[in-house]
């Protein structure tokens, strides 16, 4: 039996080495960048007018001139124009190149314009105002994005602006999601009274899909010979196998033995945690990774979010971020186990408050719809006080 932190260290030291694939920019959101992205030009690429108004020479304003004849208009998308007479102004639009000979922009809100004569109505004018200077944000050749970034809309904007219609990202491992159990039936069938529809593999597949990660589902019966043959084939043809069920001490829990028999070496079995104690993790000689998660639905769910998801992110070179939430009510848990407390969270004046709602144990997956994640309560204590912060493992996105 290992502690939660030992299990974590073991798992994070058996990372998958992803290959690199190229995707179009429209398929890139949520994927993990696998290349450096450089600025192909300065950001911005020219002195960019940042307000609609007129461009003048500051010196004329300083000498007391307040009214300027408009001699030209500079639109966004036109090549750089030029101020011909120092005492005049050029009408300029946001996004236009600052006309040569001007150095200050006065926005329309601070002007009156009458018969091509712009009169400045404010005393507050600073040299260089309302101009976004060439190279102010980044210089040509600067690294804008590095490998390991999950591409969000902000990064997509950068990719587009440097002309990358295609981008290199880390490929996901080929993944099998395997349910085991004689009691499980397909979800589109009517179960006999002693049967249940299998839901864990759908939950895992859904949790993966949110990350852009695909997996193929399998269902195996509790038959040792069938398990040996099927798991040998499944392991050979996938990089990662995520199992659920069949790993406890029950008479038909063959999975740990079968995995060892087909050459998957146990790294650990049993973690000092609740839920999810029977969790088994192993690696084959050829580097296949096997997560054998407990079958109880809440345990499967917790183990996916607490161990499998961070493993995948680390494998794709994403730096893991931890999150904390504040326990909103006192809570007691006696056993010498790390307890993953189901909580719903509310942001109260900038503090993430976690309200316990532990439900009816690891089989009660209907309770998951009421909560937002798990609070990780350490094993060395039994009393947890309202106001204390603990690691929080969210499974619901902010909305
Ligand atoms: P096991 O770990 O195989 O002993 O299963 C523990 C409990 O989880 C049993 O009540 C199983 O019926 C249930 N279970 C196992 N696999 C699944 C699954 N894929 N979907 C829903 N429940 C499951
Ligand atoms: Mg079972």
Tab-separated table of C-alpha atoms and ligand atoms in Angstrom:
chain	number	residue	atom	x	y	z
A	1	UNK	CA	0.000	0.000	0.000
A	2	UNK	CA	1.324	3.461	-0.913
A	3	UNK	CA	0.371	6.943	0.203
A	4	UNK	CA	-1.326	9.391	-2.138
A	5	UNK	CA	1.919	11.315	-2.592
A	6	UNK	CA	3.899	8.115	-3.301
A	7	UNK	CA	1.279	7.069	-5.842
A	8	UNK	CA	1.514	10.516	-7.443
A	9	UNK	CA	5.322	10.430	-7.657
A	10	UNK	CA	5.248	6.911	-9.112
A	11	UNK	CA	2.716	7.841	-11.755
A	12	UNK	CA	4.432	11.089	-12.723
A	13	UNK	CA	7.728	9.270	-13.187
A	14	UNK	CA	6.191	6.954	-15.799
A	15	UNK	CA	5.272	9.531	-18.402
A	16	UNK	CA	4.303	8.764	-21.954
A	17	UNK	CA	6.583	10.250	-24.643
A	18	UNK	CA	4.225	11.898	-27.075
A	19	UNK	CA	4.851	12.186	-30.776
A	20	UNK	CA	4.262	15.476	-32.532
A	21	UNK	CA	1.544	16.092	-35.092
A	22	UNK	CA	0.452	19.080	-37.134
A	23	UNK	CA	-3.083	20.428	-36.884
A	24	UNK	CA	-4.812	23.363	-38.527
A	25	UNK	CA	-5.353	26.438	-36.395
A	26	UNK	CA	-9.094	25.733	-36.274
A	27	UNK	CA	-8.437	22.317	-34.733
A	28	UNK	CA	-5.829	23.666	-32.309
A	29	UNK	CA	-7.916	25.003	-29.369
A	30	UNK	CA	-7.308	22.858	-26.275
A	31	UNK	CA	-4.300	21.120	-27.819
A	32	UNK	CA	-0.809	21.388	-26.305
A	33	UNK	CA	1.737	23.353	-28.307
A	34	UNK	CA	4.855	21.406	-29.320
A	35	UNK	CA	6.967	24.152	-30.922
A	36	UNK	CA	8.320	27.627	-30.251
A	37	UNK	CA	6.255	30.288	-31.967
A	38	UNK	CA	8.272	33.383	-32.891
A	39	UNK	CA	7.142	36.890	-33.771
A	40	UNK	CA	7.616	37.143	-37.548
A	41	UNK	CA	7.420	40.966	-37.275
A	42	UNK	CA	7.485	43.504	-34.506
A	43	UNK	CA	4.316	43.685	-32.361
A	44	UNK	CA	2.827	46.018	-33.473
A	45	UNK	CA	4.603	46.050	-36.837
A	46	UNK	CA	4.410	49.863	-37.235
A	47	UNK	CA	3.614	52.888	-35.073
A	48	UNK	CA	-0.095	52.191	-34.820
A	49	UNK	CA	-2.688	54.898	-34.211
A	50	UNK	CA	-4.784	53.685	-31.275
A	51	UNK	CA	-7.631	56.253	-31.307
A	52	UNK	CA	-9.685	57.798	-34.085
A	53	UNK	CA	-8.824	61.537	-34.259
A	54	UNK	CA	-6.084	63.742	-35.668
A	55	UNK	CA	-2.297	63.381	-35.657
A	56	UNK	CA	-0.218	66.501	-35.030
A	57	UNK	CA	3.306	67.549	-34.158
A	58	UNK	CA	3.512	67.995	-30.400
A	59	UNK	CA	5.875	70.940	-30.806
A	60	UNK	CA	3.141	73.055	-32.382
A	61	UNK	CA	0.793	72.309	-29.482
A	62	UNK	CA	3.595	73.222	-27.048
A	63	UNK	CA	4.074	76.536	-28.785
A	64	UNK	CA	0.420	77.298	-28.176
A	65	UNK	CA	-1.275	76.294	-31.417
A	66	UNK	CA	-4.780	74.901	-30.804
A	67	UNK	CA	-6.352	74.870	-34.279
A	68	UNK	CA	-4.957	72.726	-37.065
A	69	UNK	CA	-5.946	72.549	-40.721
A	70	UNK	CA	-6.652	68.984	-41.791
A	71	UNK	CA	-4.567	68.306	-44.886
A	72	UNK	CA	-5.137	64.570	-45.337
A	73	UNK	CA	-6.806	61.438	-44.008
A	74	UNK	CA	-4.899	58.311	-43.025
A	75	UNK	CA	-7.093	55.190	-42.975
A	76	UNK	CA	-6.220	51.796	-41.533
A	77	UNK	CA	-4.839	49.681	-44.338
A	78	UNK	CA	-3.259	52.555	-46.298
A	79	UNK	CA	0.508	52.884	-46.667
A	80	UNK	CA	2.148	55.471	-44.369
A	81	UNK	CA	1.336	59.060	-45.370
A	82	UNK	CA	3.182	62.193	-44.435
A	83	UNK	CA	2.411	65.496	-42.766
A	84	UNK	CA	3.435	68.145	-45.293
A	85	UNK	CA	2.962	71.307	-43.236
A	86	UNK	CA	4.099	71.342	-39.633
A	87	UNK	CA	1.126	73.472	-38.508
A	88	UNK	CA	-1.433	71.099	-40.030
A	89	UNK	CA	-2.883	67.772	-38.947
A	90	UNK	CA	-3.780	64.472	-40.566
A	91	UNK	CA	-7.077	62.841	-39.655
A	92	UNK	CA	-6.189	59.316	-38.529
A	93	UNK	CA	-8.126	56.142	-37.817
A	94	UNK	CA	-7.464	53.422	-35.243
A	95	UNK	CA	-5.154	50.849	-36.797
A	96	UNK	CA	-3.649	53.303	-39.299
A	97	UNK	CA	0.100	53.840	-39.643
A	98	UNK	CA	1.066	57.069	-37.869
A	99	UNK	CA	1.788	59.614	-40.643
A	100	UNK	CA	5.440	60.593	-40.925
A	101	UNK	CA	6.134	63.962	-39.312
A	102	UNK	CA	3.460	63.557	-36.611
A	103	UNK	CA	4.073	62.306	-33.090
A	104	UNK	CA	0.848	62.799	-31.130
A	105	UNK	CA	-2.781	61.805	-31.654
A	106	UNK	CA	-5.755	63.787	-30.327
A	107	UNK	CA	-8.929	61.722	-30.177
A	108	UNK	CA	-12.192	63.005	-31.653
A	109	UNK	CA	-13.685	63.279	-28.150
A	110	UNK	CA	-11.190	66.101	-27.413
A	111	UNK	CA	-11.736	67.958	-30.690
A	112	UNK	CA	-14.217	69.994	-32.644
A	113	UNK	CA	-13.901	69.845	-36.401
A	114	UNK	CA	-15.369	72.578	-38.524
A	115	UNK	CA	-14.676	73.060	-42.232
A	116	UNK	CA	-11.509	70.977	-42.145
A	117	UNK	CA	-10.223	72.828	-39.127
A	118	UNK	CA	-9.605	70.692	-36.004
A	119	UNK	CA	-9.643	72.634	-32.709
A	120	UNK	CA	-8.322	70.945	-29.604
A	121	UNK	CA	-10.706	71.281	-26.648
A	122	UNK	CA	-8.547	69.820	-23.884
A	123	UNK	CA	-5.502	71.057	-22.008
A	124	UNK	CA	-4.385	67.533	-21.318
A	125	UNK	CA	-2.157	66.540	-24.227
A	126	UNK	CA	0.962	64.438	-23.829
A	127	UNK	CA	3.603	63.901	-26.454
A	128	UNK	CA	3.212	60.468	-28.070
A	129	UNK	CA	-0.283	59.826	-26.731
A	130	UNK	CA	-2.671	57.378	-28.411
A	131	UNK	CA	0.138	55.763	-30.367
A	132	UNK	CA	0.957	52.069	-29.962
A	133	UNK	CA	4.668	52.109	-30.794
A	134	UNK	CA	6.265	49.617	-33.188
A	135	UNK	CA	7.783	46.708	-31.208
A	136	UNK	CA	6.259	47.906	-27.921
A	137	UNK	CA	4.751	44.468	-27.155
A	138	UNK	CA	7.332	42.177	-28.788
A	139	UNK	CA	10.206	42.370	-31.240
A	140	UNK	CA	10.625	40.349	-34.402
A	141	UNK	CA	12.197	37.013	-33.454
A	142	UNK	CA	10.941	37.073	-29.850
A	143	UNK	CA	9.491	33.782	-28.598
A	144	UNK	CA	5.773	34.424	-28.200
A	145	UNK	CA	4.704	30.893	-27.230
A	146	UNK	CA	6.606	27.894	-25.885
A	147	UNK	CA	5.919	24.148	-25.963
A	148	UNK	CA	3.635	22.929	-23.193
A	149	UNK	CA	1.059	25.706	-23.473
A	150	UNK	CA	-2.562	24.594	-23.758
A	151	UNK	CA	-3.810	26.628	-26.700
A	152	UNK	CA	-6.633	28.892	-25.565
A	153	UNK	CA	-8.285	31.574	-27.695
A	154	UNK	CA	-5.588	34.071	-26.601
A	155	UNK	CA	-2.844	31.874	-28.070
A	156	UNK	CA	-4.909	31.188	-31.188
A	157	UNK	CA	-4.968	34.968	-31.807
A	158	UNK	CA	-1.152	35.044	-31.602
A	159	UNK	CA	-0.804	32.069	-33.960
A	160	UNK	CA	-3.091	33.775	-36.453
A	161	UNK	CA	-1.218	37.050	-36.212
A	162	UNK	CA	2.119	35.432	-37.063
A	163	UNK	CA	0.580	33.591	-39.994
A	164	UNK	CA	0.567	30.072	-38.581
A	165	UNK	CA	-2.396	28.386	-40.197
A	166	UNK	CA	-0.945	25.066	-39.036
A	167	UNK	CA	0.751	24.328	-35.767
A	168	UNK	CA	2.669	21.486	-34.152
A	169	UNK	CA	1.010	19.918	-31.110
A	170	UNK	CA	1.679	16.862	-28.971
A	171	UNK	CA	-0.288	13.798	-30.012
A	172	UNK	CA	-2.439	12.019	-27.446
A	173	UNK	CA	-1.568	8.431	-26.578
A	174	UNK	CA	-3.702	5.727	-28.178
A	175	UNK	CA	-5.960	4.822	-25.309
A	176	UNK	CA	-8.262	1.949	-24.368
A	177	UNK	CA	-10.950	2.337	-21.709
A	178	UNK	CA	-11.902	-1.076	-20.408
A	179	UNK	CA	-14.881	-1.971	-18.229
A	180	UNK	CA	-14.836	-5.334	-16.507
A	181	UNK	CA	-17.669	-7.142	-14.801
A	182	UNK	CA	-20.308	-9.783	-15.537
A	183	UNK	CA	-23.019	-7.503	-14.180
A	184	UNK	CA	-22.432	-4.799	-16.775
A	185	UNK	CA	-24.517	-4.434	-19.927
A	186	UNK	CA	-24.537	-2.055	-22.850
A	187	UNK	CA	-26.347	1.189	-22.194
A	188	UNK	CA	-28.878	0.660	-24.990
A	189	UNK	CA	-30.120	-2.618	-23.537
A	190	UNK	CA	-32.703	-3.299	-20.848
A	191	UNK	CA	-30.789	-4.708	-17.851
A	192	UNK	CA	-32.034	-7.823	-16.043
A	193	UNK	CA	-32.768	-7.174	-12.346
A	194	UNK	CA	-29.258	-8.307	-11.382
A	195	UNK	CA	-27.488	-6.268	-14.041
A	196	UNK	CA	-26.486	-2.612	-14.435
A	197	UNK	CA	-25.613	-0.508	-17.441
A	198	UNK	CA	-21.949	0.279	-17.591
A	199	UNK	CA	-21.400	3.963	-16.941
A	200	UNK	CA	-17.769	4.287	-15.814
A	201	UNK	CA	-16.227	3.912	-19.227
A	202	UNK	CA	-18.590	6.568	-20.589
A	203	UNK	CA	-17.639	8.892	-17.728
A	204	UNK	CA	-13.920	8.354	-18.388
A	205	UNK	CA	-14.366	8.805	-22.113
A	206	UNK	CA	-16.297	12.023	-21.488
A	207	UNK	CA	-13.649	13.367	-19.082
A	208	UNK	CA	-11.028	12.636	-21.735
A	209	UNK	CA	-13.058	14.158	-24.531
A	210	UNK	CA	-13.237	17.485	-22.706
A	211	UNK	CA	-9.426	17.503	-22.974
A	212	UNK	CA	-9.513	16.554	-26.661
A	213	UNK	CA	-8.244	13.088	-25.778
A	214	UNK	CA	-9.949	10.133	-27.449
A	215	UNK	CA	-10.324	6.607	-26.161
A	216	UNK	CA	-11.924	3.385	-27.367
A	217	UNK	CA	-14.254	1.519	-25.022
A	218	UNK	CA	-14.146	-2.216	-24.326
A	219	UNK	CA	-16.112	-4.447	-21.993
A	220	UNK	CA	-14.647	-7.719	-20.680
A	221	UNK	CA	-16.359	-10.375	-18.591
A	222	UNK	CA	-14.943	-11.699	-15.311
A	223	UNK	CA	-13.377	-14.738	-16.958
A	224	UNK	CA	-9.675	-15.196	-16.410
A	225	UNK	CA	-8.896	-16.759	-19.793
A	226	UNK	CA	-10.899	-14.167	-21.666
A	227	UNK	CA	-9.194	-11.429	-19.684
A	228	UNK	CA	-5.720	-12.774	-20.450
A	229	UNK	CA	-6.350	-12.964	-24.200
A	230	UNK	CA	-8.260	-9.712	-24.481
A	231	UNK	CA	-6.005	-7.628	-22.267
A	232	UNK	CA	-2.938	-8.964	-24.076
A	233	UNK	CA	-4.416	-7.785	-27.368
A	234	UNK	CA	-5.681	-4.481	-26.024
A	235	UNK	CA	-2.358	-3.679	-24.319
A	236	UNK	CA	-0.405	-4.558	-27.450
A	237	UNK	CA	-2.461	-2.216	-29.607
A	238	UNK	CA	-2.702	0.812	-27.268
A	239	UNK	CA	-0.230	3.088	-25.472
A	240	UNK	CA	-2.398	3.444	-22.391
A	241	UNK	CA	-5.050	1.204	-20.911
A	242	UNK	CA	-7.485	2.600	-18.353
A	243	UNK	CA	-9.415	-0.186	-16.670
A	244	UNK	CA	-12.246	0.067	-14.214
A	245	UNK	CA	-13.318	-2.682	-11.854
A	246	UNK	CA	-12.074	-6.153	-11.020
A	247	UNK	CA	-9.067	-5.136	-8.909
A	248	UNK	CA	-10.238	-5.562	-5.301
A	249	UNK	CA	-10.201	-8.639	-3.129
A	250	UNK	CA	-13.331	-10.233	-4.577
A	251	UNK	CA	-13.340	-13.790	-5.843
A	252	UNK	CA	-13.731	-12.603	-9.450
A	253	UNK	CA	-11.288	-9.694	-9.272
A	254	UNK	CA	-8.761	-11.231	-11.676
A	255	UNK	CA	-7.325	-8.091	-13.209
A	256	UNK	CA	-4.129	-7.642	-11.116
A	257	UNK	CA	-3.077	-11.281	-11.683
A	258	UNK	CA	-3.963	-11.133	-15.343
A	259	UNK	CA	-1.987	-7.934	-15.868
A	260	UNK	CA	1.104	-9.466	-14.241
A	261	UNK	CA	0.605	-12.597	-16.339
A	262	UNK	CA	0.641	-10.643	-19.599
A	263	UNK	CA	3.776	-8.753	-18.584
A	264	UNK	CA	2.487	-5.547	-17.038
A	265	UNK	CA	4.592	-4.993	-13.925
A	266	UNK	CA	2.863	-3.656	-10.863
A	267	UNK	CA	4.211	-0.297	-9.682
A	268	UNK	CA	1.725	-0.182	-6.823
A	269	UNK	CA	-1.541	-1.662	-5.668
A	270	UNK	CA	-3.713	-0.087	-2.975
A	271	UNK	CA	-3.449	3.576	-2.100
A	272	UNK	CA	-4.088	4.936	1.393
A	273	UNK	CA	-7.105	6.925	0.260
A	274	UNK	CA	-10.873	6.979	0.277
A	275	UNK	CA	-12.451	6.567	-2.143
A	276	UNK	CA	-10.252	4.563	-4.493
A	277	UNK	CA	-8.149	2.385	-2.213
A	278	UNK	CA	-7.801	-0.662	-4.537
A	279	UNK	CA	-6.192	1.435	-7.333
A	280	UNK	CA	-3.534	-0.589	-9.256
A	281	UNK	CA	-0.895	0.967	-11.534
A	282	UNK	CA	1.650	-0.776	-13.736
A	283	UNK	CA	3.959	-0.519	-16.732
A	284	UNK	CA	4.955	-3.146	-19.292
A	285	UNK	CA	8.492	-3.712	-20.572
A	286	UNK	CA	7.518	-2.088	-23.826
A	287	UNK	CA	6.379	1.027	-21.943
A	288	UNK	CA	2.610	0.461	-22.010
A	289	UNK	CA	0.962	2.248	-19.097
A	290	UNK	CA	-1.924	0.612	-17.276
A	291	UNK	CA	-4.203	2.399	-14.838
A	292	UNK	CA	-6.502	-0.154	-13.226
A	293	UNK	CA	-9.042	1.967	-11.382
A	294	UNK	CA	-11.514	0.684	-8.808
A	295	UNK	CA	-14.961	-0.064	-10.244
A	296	UNK	CA	-17.012	1.944	-7.808
A	297	UNK	CA	-18.085	4.918	-9.909
A	298	UNK	CA	-17.009	7.701	-7.532
A	299	UNK	CA	-13.626	5.972	-7.071
A	300	UNK	CA	-13.146	5.682	-10.827
A	301	UNK	CA	-14.054	9.322	-11.205
A	302	UNK	CA	-11.741	10.536	-8.437
A	303	UNK	CA	-8.819	8.441	-9.676
A	304	UNK	CA	-9.224	9.755	-13.192
A	305	UNK	CA	-9.132	13.402	-12.092
A	306	UNK	CA	-6.548	12.974	-9.331
A	307	UNK	CA	-4.076	10.711	-11.150
A	308	UNK	CA	-4.818	10.005	-14.826
A	309	UNK	CA	-5.529	13.544	-15.988
A	310	UNK	CA	-2.387	15.070	-14.385
A	311	UNK	CA	-0.366	12.152	-15.805
A	312	UNK	CA	-1.590	12.947	-19.305
A	313	UNK	CA	-0.953	16.685	-18.920
A	314	UNK	CA	2.556	16.045	-17.579
A	315	UNK	CA	3.235	13.649	-20.430
A	316	UNK	CA	2.290	16.436	-22.846
A	317	UNK	CA	4.755	18.776	-21.048
A	318	UNK	CA	2.056	20.923	-19.457
A	319	UNK	CA	3.167	22.395	-16.115
A	320	UNK	CA	0.670	21.232	-13.498
A	321	UNK	CA	-1.081	23.944	-11.521
A	322	UNK	CA	-2.509	23.193	-8.133
A	323	UNK	CA	-5.615	24.827	-6.827
A	324	UNK	CA	-6.855	25.282	-3.278
A	325	UNK	CA	-10.257	25.904	-1.786
A	326	UNK	CA	-11.315	26.838	1.729
A	327	UNK	CA	-13.357	24.377	3.748
A	328	UNK	CA	-16.602	26.161	4.587
A	329	UNK	CA	-17.731	23.849	7.430
A	330	UNK	CA	-15.893	21.737	10.022
A	331	UNK	CA	-15.410	18.159	8.887
A	332	UNK	CA	-14.296	14.965	10.659
A	333	UNK	CA	-12.723	11.886	9.109
A	334	UNK	CA	-11.104	9.350	11.441
A	335	UNK	CA	-9.390	6.639	9.348
A	336	UNK	CA	-5.694	6.955	8.551
A	337	UNK	CA	-6.405	7.610	4.881
A	338	UNK	CA	-6.315	10.651	2.611
A	339	UNK	CA	-9.949	11.582	2.208
A	340	UNK	CA	-11.225	13.062	-1.014
A	341	UNK	CA	-14.228	15.017	0.148
A	342	UNK	CA	-16.873	15.856	-2.420
A	343	UNK	CA	-17.563	19.587	-2.308
A	344	UNK	CA	-19.542	22.183	-4.137
A	345	UNK	CA	-17.695	25.467	-4.412
A	346	UNK	CA	-18.785	29.083	-4.349
A	347	UNK	CA	-16.675	32.135	-4.842
A	348	UNK	CA	-17.370	34.423	-1.890
A	349	UNK	CA	-15.628	37.809	-2.072
A	350	UNK	CA	-12.743	36.330	-4.035
A	351	UNK	CA	-12.375	33.267	-1.815
A	352	UNK	CA	-13.199	29.839	-3.168
A	353	UNK	CA	-15.345	28.279	-0.445
A	354	UNK	CA	-15.878	24.499	-0.455
A	355	UNK	CA	-19.116	23.070	0.980
A	356	UNK	CA	-18.917	19.358	1.878
A	357	UNK	CA	-21.548	17.088	0.331
A	358	UNK	CA	-20.051	13.634	0.622
A	359	UNK	CA	-23.139	11.704	-0.492
A	360	UNK	CA	-23.636	8.012	0.117
A	361	UNK	CA	-20.143	6.650	-0.470
A	362	UNK	CA	-18.170	5.527	-3.498
A	363	UNK	CA	-21.143	3.804	-5.156
A	364	UNK	CA	-23.323	6.921	-5.033
A	365	UNK	CA	-22.458	8.538	-8.313
A	366	UNK	CA	-25.769	10.385	-8.445
A	367	UNK	CA	-24.198	12.684	-5.836
A	368	UNK	CA	-21.533	13.834	-8.299
A	369	UNK	CA	-24.072	16.009	-10.080
A	370	UNK	CA	-24.378	18.118	-6.927
A	371	UNK	CA	-20.679	18.813	-6.460
A	372	UNK	CA	-17.859	20.493	-8.356
A	373	UNK	CA	-14.824	18.534	-7.266
A	374	UNK	CA	-12.898	16.918	-4.441
A	375	UNK	CA	-11.070	18.513	-1.527
A	376	UNK	CA	-7.957	16.525	-0.612
A	377	UNK	CA	-7.841	16.134	3.174
A	378	UNK	CA	-4.509	14.780	4.512
A	379	UNK	CA	-4.369	11.410	6.276
A	380	UNK	CA	-2.458	12.538	9.364
A	381	UNK	CA	-5.430	14.315	10.956
A	382	UNK	CA	-9.044	13.614	11.655
A	383	UNK	CA	-10.404	17.107	12.315
A	384	UNK	CA	-10.603	19.683	9.575
A	385	UNK	CA	-11.670	23.161	10.532
A	386	UNK	CA	-13.769	25.641	8.597
A	387	UNK	CA	-11.467	28.320	7.171
A	388	UNK	CA	-8.552	26.002	6.354
A	389	UNK	CA	-7.413	25.726	2.717
A	390	UNK	CA	-6.837	22.323	1.086
A	391	UNK	CA	-5.925	21.167	-2.425
A	392	UNK	CA	-8.989	21.182	-4.649
A	393	UNK	CA	-9.460	18.901	-7.648
A	394	UNK	CA	-12.172	20.440	-9.821
A	395	UNK	CA	-14.036	18.421	-12.401
A	396	UNK	CA	-16.552	21.033	-13.458
A	397	UNK	CA	-15.547	24.007	-15.531
A	398	UNK	CA	-16.291	27.507	-14.303
A	399	UNK	CA	-19.452	28.985	-15.739
B	1	LIG	P1	-15.483	-4.001	-8.765
B	1	LIG	O1	-14.355	-3.035	-8.570
B	1	LIG	O2	-15.402	-4.745	-10.042
B	1	LIG	O3	-15.636	-4.879	-7.567
B	1	LIG	O4	-16.786	-3.124	-8.858
B	1	LIG	C1	-17.210	-2.334	-7.771
B	1	LIG	C2	-18.572	-1.781	-8.036
B	1	LIG	O5	-18.522	-0.895	-9.152
B	1	LIG	C3	-19.608	-2.830	-8.393
B	1	LIG	O6	-20.829	-2.467	-7.771
B	1	LIG	C4	-19.714	-2.737	-9.883
B	1	LIG	O7	-20.951	-3.162	-10.371
B	1	LIG	C5	-19.480	-1.275	-10.125
B	1	LIG	N1	-18.909	-1.073	-11.459
B	1	LIG	C6	-17.812	-1.641	-11.941
B	1	LIG	N2	-17.564	-1.245	-13.203
B	1	LIG	C7	-18.558	-0.400	-13.526
B	1	LIG	C8	-18.893	0.355	-14.696
B	1	LIG	N3	-18.136	0.314	-15.794
B	1	LIG	N4	-19.973	1.147	-14.659
B	1	LIG	C9	-20.744	1.210	-13.549
B	1	LIG	N5	-20.486	0.531	-12.426
B	1	LIG	C10	-19.418	-0.276	-12.404
B	2	LIG	MG1	-16.297	-6.399	-10.792
